[in-house]
PDB file of C-alpha atoms in Angstrom:
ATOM      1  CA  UNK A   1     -53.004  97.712  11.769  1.00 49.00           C
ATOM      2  CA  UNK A   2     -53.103  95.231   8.594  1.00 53.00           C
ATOM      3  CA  UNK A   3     -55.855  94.470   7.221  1.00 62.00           C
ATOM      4  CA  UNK A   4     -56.730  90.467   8.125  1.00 71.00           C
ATOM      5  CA  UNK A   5     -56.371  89.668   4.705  1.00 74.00           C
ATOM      6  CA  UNK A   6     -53.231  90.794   4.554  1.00 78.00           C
ATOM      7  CA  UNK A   7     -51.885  88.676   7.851  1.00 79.00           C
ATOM      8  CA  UNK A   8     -53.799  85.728   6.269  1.00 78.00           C
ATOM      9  CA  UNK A   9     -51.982  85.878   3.372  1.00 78.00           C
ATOM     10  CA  UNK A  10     -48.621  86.319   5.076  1.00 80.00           C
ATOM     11  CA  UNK A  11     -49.305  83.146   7.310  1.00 77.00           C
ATOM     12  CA  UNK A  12     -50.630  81.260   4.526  1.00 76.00           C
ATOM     13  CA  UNK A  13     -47.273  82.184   2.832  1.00 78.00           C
ATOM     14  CA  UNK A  14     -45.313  81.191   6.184  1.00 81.00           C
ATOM     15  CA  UNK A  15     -46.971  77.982   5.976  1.00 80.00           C
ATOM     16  CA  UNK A  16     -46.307  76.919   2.829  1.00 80.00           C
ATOM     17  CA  UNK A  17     -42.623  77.869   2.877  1.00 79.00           C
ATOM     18  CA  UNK A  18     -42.410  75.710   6.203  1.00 82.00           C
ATOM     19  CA  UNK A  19     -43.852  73.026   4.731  1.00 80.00           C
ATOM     20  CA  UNK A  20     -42.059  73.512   1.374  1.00 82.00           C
ATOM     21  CA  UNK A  21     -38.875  73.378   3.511  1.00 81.00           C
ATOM     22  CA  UNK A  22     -40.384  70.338   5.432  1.00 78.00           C
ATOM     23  CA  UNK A  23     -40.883  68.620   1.730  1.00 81.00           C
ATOM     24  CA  UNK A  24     -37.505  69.101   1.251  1.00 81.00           C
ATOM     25  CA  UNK A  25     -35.787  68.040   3.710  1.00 84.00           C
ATOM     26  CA  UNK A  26     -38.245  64.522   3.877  1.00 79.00           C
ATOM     27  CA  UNK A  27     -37.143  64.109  -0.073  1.00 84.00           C
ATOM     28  CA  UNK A  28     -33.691  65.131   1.639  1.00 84.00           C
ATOM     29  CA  UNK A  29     -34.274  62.567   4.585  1.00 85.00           C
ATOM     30  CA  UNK A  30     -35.475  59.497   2.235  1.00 83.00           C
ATOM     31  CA  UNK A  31     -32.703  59.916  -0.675  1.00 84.00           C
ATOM     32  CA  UNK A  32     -30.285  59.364   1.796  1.00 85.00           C
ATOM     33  CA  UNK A  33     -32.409  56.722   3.397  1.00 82.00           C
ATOM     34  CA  UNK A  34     -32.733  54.902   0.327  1.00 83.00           C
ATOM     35  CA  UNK A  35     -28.812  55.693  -0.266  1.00 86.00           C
ATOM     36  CA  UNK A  36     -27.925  54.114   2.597  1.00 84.00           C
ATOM     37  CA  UNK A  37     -30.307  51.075   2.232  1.00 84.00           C
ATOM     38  CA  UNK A  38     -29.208  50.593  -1.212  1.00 87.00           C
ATOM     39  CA  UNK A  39     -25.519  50.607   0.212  1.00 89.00           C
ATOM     40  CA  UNK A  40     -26.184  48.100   3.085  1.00 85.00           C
ATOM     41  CA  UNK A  41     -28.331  46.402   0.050  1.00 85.00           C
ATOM     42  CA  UNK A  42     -25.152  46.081  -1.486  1.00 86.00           C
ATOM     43  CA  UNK A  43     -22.928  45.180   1.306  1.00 86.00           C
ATOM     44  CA  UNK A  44     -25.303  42.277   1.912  1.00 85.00           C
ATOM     45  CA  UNK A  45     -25.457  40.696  -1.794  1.00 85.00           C
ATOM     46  CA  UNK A  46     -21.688  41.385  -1.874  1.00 87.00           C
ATOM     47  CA  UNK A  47     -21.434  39.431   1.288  1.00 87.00           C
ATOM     48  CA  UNK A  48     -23.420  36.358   0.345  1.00 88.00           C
ATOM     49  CA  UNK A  49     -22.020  36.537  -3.447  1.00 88.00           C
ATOM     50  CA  UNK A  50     -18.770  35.905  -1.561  1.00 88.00           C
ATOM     51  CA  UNK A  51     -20.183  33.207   0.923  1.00 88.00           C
ATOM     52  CA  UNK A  52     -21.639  31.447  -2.248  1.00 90.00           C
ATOM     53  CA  UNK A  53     -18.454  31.467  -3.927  1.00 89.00           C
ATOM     54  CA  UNK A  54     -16.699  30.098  -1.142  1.00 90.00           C
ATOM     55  CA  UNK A  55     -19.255  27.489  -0.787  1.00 89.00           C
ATOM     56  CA  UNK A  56     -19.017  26.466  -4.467  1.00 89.00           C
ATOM     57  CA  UNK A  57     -15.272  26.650  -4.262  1.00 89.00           C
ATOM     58  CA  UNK A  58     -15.404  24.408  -0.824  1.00 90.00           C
ATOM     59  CA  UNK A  59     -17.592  21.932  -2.319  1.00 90.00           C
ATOM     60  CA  UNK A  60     -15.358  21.912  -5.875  1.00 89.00           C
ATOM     61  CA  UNK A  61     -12.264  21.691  -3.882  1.00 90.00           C
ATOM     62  CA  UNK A  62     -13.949  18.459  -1.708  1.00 90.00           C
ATOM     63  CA  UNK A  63     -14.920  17.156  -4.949  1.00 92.00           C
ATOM     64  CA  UNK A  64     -11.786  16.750  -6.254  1.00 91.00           C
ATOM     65  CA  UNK A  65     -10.551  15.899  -3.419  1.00 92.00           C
ATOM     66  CA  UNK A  66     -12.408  12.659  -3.057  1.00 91.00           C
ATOM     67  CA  UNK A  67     -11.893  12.072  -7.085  1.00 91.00           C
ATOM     68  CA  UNK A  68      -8.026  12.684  -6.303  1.00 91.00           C
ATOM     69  CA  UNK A  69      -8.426  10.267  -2.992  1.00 93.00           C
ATOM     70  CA  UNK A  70     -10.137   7.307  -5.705  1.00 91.00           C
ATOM     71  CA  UNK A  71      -7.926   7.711  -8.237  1.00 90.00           C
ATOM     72  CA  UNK A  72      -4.903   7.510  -5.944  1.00 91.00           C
ATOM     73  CA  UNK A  73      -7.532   4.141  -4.104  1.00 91.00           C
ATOM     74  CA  UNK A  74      -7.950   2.704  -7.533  1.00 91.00           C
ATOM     75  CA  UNK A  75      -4.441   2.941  -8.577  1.00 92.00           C
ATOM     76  CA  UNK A  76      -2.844   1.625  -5.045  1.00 91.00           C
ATOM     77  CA  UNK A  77      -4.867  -1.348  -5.555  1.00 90.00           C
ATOM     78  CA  UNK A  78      -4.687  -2.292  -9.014  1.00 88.00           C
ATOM     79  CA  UNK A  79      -1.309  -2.412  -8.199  1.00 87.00           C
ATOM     80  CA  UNK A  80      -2.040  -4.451  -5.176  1.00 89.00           C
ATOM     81  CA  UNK A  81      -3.013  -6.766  -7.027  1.00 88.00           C
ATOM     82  CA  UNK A  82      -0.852  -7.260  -9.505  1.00 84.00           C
ATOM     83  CA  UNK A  83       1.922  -7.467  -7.281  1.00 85.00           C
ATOM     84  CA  UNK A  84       0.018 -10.017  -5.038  1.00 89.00           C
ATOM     85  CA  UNK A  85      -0.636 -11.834  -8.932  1.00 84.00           C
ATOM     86  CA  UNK A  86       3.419 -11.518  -9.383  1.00 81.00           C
ATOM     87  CA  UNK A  87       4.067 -13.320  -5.945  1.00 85.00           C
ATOM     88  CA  UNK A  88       1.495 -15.888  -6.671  1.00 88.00           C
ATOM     89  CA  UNK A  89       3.176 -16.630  -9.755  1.00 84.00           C
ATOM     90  CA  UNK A  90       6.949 -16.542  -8.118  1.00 83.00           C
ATOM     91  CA  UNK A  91       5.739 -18.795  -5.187  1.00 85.00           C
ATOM     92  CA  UNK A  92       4.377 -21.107  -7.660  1.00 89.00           C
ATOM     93  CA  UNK A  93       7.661 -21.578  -9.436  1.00 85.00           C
ATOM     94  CA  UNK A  94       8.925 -22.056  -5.803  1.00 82.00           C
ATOM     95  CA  UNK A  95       7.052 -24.760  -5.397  1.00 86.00           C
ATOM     96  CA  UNK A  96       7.453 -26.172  -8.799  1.00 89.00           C
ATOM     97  CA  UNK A  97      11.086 -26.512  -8.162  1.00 84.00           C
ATOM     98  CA  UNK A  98      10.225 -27.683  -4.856  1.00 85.00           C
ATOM     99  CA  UNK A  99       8.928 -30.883  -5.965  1.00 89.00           C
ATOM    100  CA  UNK A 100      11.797 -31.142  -8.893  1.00 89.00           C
ATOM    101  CA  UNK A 101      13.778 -31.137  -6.465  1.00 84.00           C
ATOM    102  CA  UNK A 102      12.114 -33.634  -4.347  1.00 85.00           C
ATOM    103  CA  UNK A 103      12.107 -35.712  -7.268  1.00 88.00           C
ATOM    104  CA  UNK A 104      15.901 -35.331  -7.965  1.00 87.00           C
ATOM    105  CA  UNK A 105      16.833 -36.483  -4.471  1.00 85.00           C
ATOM    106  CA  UNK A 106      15.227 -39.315  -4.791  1.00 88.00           C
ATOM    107  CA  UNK A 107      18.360 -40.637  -6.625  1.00 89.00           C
ATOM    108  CA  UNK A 108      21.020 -42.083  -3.982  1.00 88.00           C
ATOM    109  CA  UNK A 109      23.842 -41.348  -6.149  1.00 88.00           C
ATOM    110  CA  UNK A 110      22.879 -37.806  -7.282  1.00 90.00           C
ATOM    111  CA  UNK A 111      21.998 -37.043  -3.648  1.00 94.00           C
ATOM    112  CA  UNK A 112      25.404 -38.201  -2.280  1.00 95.00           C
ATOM    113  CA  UNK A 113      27.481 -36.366  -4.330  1.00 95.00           C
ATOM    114  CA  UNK A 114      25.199 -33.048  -3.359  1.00 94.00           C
ATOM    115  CA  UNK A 115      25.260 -33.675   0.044  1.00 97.00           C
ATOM    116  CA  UNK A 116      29.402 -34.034   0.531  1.00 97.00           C
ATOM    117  CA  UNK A 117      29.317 -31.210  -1.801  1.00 97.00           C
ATOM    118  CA  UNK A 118      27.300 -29.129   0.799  1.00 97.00           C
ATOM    119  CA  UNK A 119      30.059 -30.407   3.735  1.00 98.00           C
ATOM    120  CA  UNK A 120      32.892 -29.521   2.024  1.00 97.00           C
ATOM    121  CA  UNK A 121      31.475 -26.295   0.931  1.00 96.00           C
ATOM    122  CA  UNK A 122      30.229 -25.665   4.911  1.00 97.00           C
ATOM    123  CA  UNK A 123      33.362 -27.331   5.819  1.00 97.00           C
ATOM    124  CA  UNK A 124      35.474 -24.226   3.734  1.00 96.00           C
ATOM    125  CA  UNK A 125      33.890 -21.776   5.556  1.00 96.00           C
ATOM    126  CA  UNK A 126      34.706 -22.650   9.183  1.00 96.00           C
ATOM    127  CA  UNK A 127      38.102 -23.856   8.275  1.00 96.00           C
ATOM    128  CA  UNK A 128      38.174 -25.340  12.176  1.00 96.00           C
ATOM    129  CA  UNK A 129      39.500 -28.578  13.380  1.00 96.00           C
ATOM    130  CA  UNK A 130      35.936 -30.376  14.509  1.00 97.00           C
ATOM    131  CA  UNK A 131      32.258 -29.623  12.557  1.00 98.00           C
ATOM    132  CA  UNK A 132      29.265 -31.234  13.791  1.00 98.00           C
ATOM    133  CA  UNK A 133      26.572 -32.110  10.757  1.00 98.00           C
ATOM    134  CA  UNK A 134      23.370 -31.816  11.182  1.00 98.00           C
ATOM    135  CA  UNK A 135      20.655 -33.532   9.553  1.00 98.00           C
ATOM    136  CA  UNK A 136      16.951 -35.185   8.915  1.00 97.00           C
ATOM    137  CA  UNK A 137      16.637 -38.354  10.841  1.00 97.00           C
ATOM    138  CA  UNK A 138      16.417 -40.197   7.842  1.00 95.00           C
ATOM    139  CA  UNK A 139      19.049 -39.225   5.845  1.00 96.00           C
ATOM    140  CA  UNK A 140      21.356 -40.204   9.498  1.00 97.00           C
ATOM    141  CA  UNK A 141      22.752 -42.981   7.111  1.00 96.00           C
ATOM    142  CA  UNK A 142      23.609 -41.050   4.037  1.00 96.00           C
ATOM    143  CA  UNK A 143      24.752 -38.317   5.882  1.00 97.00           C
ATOM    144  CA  UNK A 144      26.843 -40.470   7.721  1.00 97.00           C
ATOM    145  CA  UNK A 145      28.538 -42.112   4.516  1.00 97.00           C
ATOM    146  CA  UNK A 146      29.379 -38.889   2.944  1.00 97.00           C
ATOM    147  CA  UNK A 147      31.399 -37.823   6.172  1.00 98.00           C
ATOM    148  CA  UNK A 148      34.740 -39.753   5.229  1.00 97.00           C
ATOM    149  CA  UNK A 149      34.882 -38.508   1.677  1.00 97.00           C
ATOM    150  CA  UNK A 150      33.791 -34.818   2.438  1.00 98.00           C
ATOM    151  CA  UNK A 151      37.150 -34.837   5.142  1.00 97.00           C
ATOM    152  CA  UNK A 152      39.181 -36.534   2.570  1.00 97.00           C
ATOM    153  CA  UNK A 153      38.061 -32.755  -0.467  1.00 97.00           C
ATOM    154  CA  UNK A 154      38.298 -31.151   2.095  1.00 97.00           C
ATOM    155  CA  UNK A 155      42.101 -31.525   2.772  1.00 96.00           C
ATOM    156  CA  UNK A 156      42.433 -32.051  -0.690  1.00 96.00           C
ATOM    157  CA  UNK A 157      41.092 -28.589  -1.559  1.00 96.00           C
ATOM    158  CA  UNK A 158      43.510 -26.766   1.264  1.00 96.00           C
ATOM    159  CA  UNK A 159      45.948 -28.533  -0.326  1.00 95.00           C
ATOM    160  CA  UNK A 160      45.484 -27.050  -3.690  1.00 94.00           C
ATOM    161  CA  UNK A 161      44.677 -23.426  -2.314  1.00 92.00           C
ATOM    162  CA  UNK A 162      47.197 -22.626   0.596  1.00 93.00           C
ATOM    163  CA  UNK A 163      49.981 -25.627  -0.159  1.00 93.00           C
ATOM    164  CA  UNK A 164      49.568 -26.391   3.581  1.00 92.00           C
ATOM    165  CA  UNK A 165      48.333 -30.007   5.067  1.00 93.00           C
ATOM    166  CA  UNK A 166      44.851 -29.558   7.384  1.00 95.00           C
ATOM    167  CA  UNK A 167      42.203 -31.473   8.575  1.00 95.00           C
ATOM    168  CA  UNK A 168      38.766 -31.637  10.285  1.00 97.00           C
ATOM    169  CA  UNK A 169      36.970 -34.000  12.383  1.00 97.00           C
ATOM    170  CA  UNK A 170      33.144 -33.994  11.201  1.00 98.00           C
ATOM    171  CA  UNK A 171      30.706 -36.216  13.254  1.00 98.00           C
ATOM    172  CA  UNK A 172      26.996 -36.438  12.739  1.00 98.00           C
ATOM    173  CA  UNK A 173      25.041 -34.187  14.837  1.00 97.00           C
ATOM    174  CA  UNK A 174      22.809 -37.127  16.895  1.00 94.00           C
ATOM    175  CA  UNK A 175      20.815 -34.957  19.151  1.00 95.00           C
ATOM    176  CA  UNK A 176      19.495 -32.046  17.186  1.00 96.00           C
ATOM    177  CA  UNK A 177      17.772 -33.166  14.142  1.00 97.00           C
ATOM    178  CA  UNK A 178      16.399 -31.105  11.017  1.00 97.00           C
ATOM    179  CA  UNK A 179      12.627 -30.607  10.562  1.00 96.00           C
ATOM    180  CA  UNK A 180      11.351 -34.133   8.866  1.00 95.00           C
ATOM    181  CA  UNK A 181       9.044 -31.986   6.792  1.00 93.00           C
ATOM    182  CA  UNK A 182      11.999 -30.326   5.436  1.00 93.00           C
ATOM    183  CA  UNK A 183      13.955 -30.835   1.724  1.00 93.00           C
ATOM    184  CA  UNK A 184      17.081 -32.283   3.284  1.00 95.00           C
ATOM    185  CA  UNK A 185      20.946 -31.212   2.970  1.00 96.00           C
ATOM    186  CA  UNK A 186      22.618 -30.502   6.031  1.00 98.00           C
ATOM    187  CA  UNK A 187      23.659 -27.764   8.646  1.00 98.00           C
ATOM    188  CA  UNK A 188      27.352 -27.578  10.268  1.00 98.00           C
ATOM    189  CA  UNK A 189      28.076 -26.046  13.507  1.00 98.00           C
ATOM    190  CA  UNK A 190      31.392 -25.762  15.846  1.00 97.00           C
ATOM    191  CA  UNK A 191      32.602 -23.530  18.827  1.00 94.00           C
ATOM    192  CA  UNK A 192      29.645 -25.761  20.887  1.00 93.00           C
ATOM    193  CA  UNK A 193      27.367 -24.364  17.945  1.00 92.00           C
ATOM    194  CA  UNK A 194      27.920 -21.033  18.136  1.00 95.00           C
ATOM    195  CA  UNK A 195      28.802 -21.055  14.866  1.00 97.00           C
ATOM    196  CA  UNK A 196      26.493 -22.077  12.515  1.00 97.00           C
ATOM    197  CA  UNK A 197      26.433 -22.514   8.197  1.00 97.00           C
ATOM    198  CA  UNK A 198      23.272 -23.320   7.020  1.00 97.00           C
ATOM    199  CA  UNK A 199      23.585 -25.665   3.564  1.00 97.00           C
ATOM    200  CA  UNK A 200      19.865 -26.713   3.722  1.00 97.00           C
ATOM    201  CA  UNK A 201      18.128 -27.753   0.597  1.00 95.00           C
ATOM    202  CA  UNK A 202      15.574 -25.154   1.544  1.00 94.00           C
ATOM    203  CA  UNK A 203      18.210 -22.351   2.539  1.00 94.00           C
ATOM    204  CA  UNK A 204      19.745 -22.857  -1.037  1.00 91.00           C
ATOM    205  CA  UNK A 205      17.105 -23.205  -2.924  1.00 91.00           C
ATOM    206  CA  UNK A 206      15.760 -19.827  -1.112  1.00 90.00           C
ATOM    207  CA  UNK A 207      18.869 -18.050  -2.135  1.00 90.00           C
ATOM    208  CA  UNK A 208      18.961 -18.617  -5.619  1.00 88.00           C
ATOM    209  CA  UNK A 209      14.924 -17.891  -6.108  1.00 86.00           C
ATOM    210  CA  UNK A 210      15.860 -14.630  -4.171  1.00 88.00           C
ATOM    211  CA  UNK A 211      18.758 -14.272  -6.788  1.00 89.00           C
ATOM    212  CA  UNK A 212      16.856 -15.095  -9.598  1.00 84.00           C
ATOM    213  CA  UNK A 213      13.539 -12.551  -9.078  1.00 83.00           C
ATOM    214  CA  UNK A 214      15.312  -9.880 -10.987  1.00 85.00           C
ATOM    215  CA  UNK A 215      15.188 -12.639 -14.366  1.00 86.00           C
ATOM    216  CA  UNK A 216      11.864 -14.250 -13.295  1.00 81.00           C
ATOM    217  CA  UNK A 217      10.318 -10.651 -13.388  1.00 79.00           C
ATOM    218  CA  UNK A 218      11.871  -9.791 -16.216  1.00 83.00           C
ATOM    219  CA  UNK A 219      10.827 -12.927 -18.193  1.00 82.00           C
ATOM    220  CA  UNK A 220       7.385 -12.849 -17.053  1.00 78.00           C
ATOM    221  CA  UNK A 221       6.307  -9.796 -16.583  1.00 76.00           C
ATOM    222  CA  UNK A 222       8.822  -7.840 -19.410  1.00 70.00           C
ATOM    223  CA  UNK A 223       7.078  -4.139 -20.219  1.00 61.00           C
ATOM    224  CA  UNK A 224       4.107  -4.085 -17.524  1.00 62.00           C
ATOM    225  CA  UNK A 225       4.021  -1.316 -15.219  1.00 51.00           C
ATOM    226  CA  UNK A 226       5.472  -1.572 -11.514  1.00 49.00           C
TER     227      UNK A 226
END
């Protein structure tokens, strides 16, 4: 039988190897512990490094966004505007030669010559046997002494074109008058007005301020942007 000394000393040495090995494998047990923390540490900074970035490059991309969304505001209407300042300008002019040309009809003989001008020209369009002329109530009398003389160019000028003799009937329109407010000239129908060629004053002058925007623009606004 050993002596107790002996067995003391063999469990003292039992113990201490047990808890050597129980040392170990806690040192064991927390490196990987702190391993893994240090991982899932790692995961989690990764993961809201990346959620910043995306935030910064969400709120960078809105930024310019909006900047992009003004500039493209600012430009649209700067150029609102001067396009509204263009048509200001180009209905001025209309309305300059509006009253020049109010002006210019105020002359009898001037205005008689336009006006069988406009008949025969309206008059070369239909090429039909009866017109009816339409006009302002108060030009019924100048109207009405242009009629004779317009008939006579107009036969004149089929003469000279074709060789062959025609005429046309024109009476004055008596029931369906112009607008009084109107700058005059004169409207032709036939076919129970089905057909219609508009020779206003205002329908002319229309035309040729359509016609002449190209020059106007040109002129007036020559090397500023569209």
């Amino acid at each position: 039988m050993e002596a107790p000394a002996e067995t003391q000393k063999q469990v003292d040495g039992m113990i201490f190897h047990i808890l050597s090995e129980a040392k170990d494998k806690a040192e064991e047990i927390n490196a990987k512990a702190l391993q893994e923390f240090n991982i899932e540490k790692a995961k989690v900074v990764k993961s809201e490094k990346e959620k910043i970035q995306q935030e910064y490059e969400r709120k960078v991309k809105s930024i310019d966004t909006e900047r992009a969304i003004a500039r493209s505001t600012a430009i649209n209407k700067s150029r609102l505007e001067k396009i509204k300042a263009r048509q200001d300008v180009i209905m001025q002019i209309a309305a300059d030669s509006k009253e020049r040309l109010r002006a210019e009809l105020r002359d009898q003989a001037k205005t008689k010559e336009f006006i069988t001008s406009l008949i025969v020209q309206g008059m070369l369009m239909l090429l039909e046997d009866h017109v009816q002329v339409r006009c302002r109530s108060a030009d019924d009398a100048l109207v009405s002494s242009c009629l004779a003389g317009a008939m006579e160019r107009y036969s004149q000028a089929i003469v000279k074109e074709t060789g062959a003799a025609k005429t046309c009937k024109l009476a004055l329109d008596k029931e369906t008058k112009l607008p009084a407010d109107c700058l005059g000239g004169v409207v032709l129908t036939c076919q129970n007005g089905t057909i219609v060629i508009d020779n206003t004053v205002d329908s002319r002058m229309g035309l040729v301020l359509e016609q002449a925007k190209p020059t106007i623009r040109r002129l007036l606004f020559h090397g500023q942007e569209s």
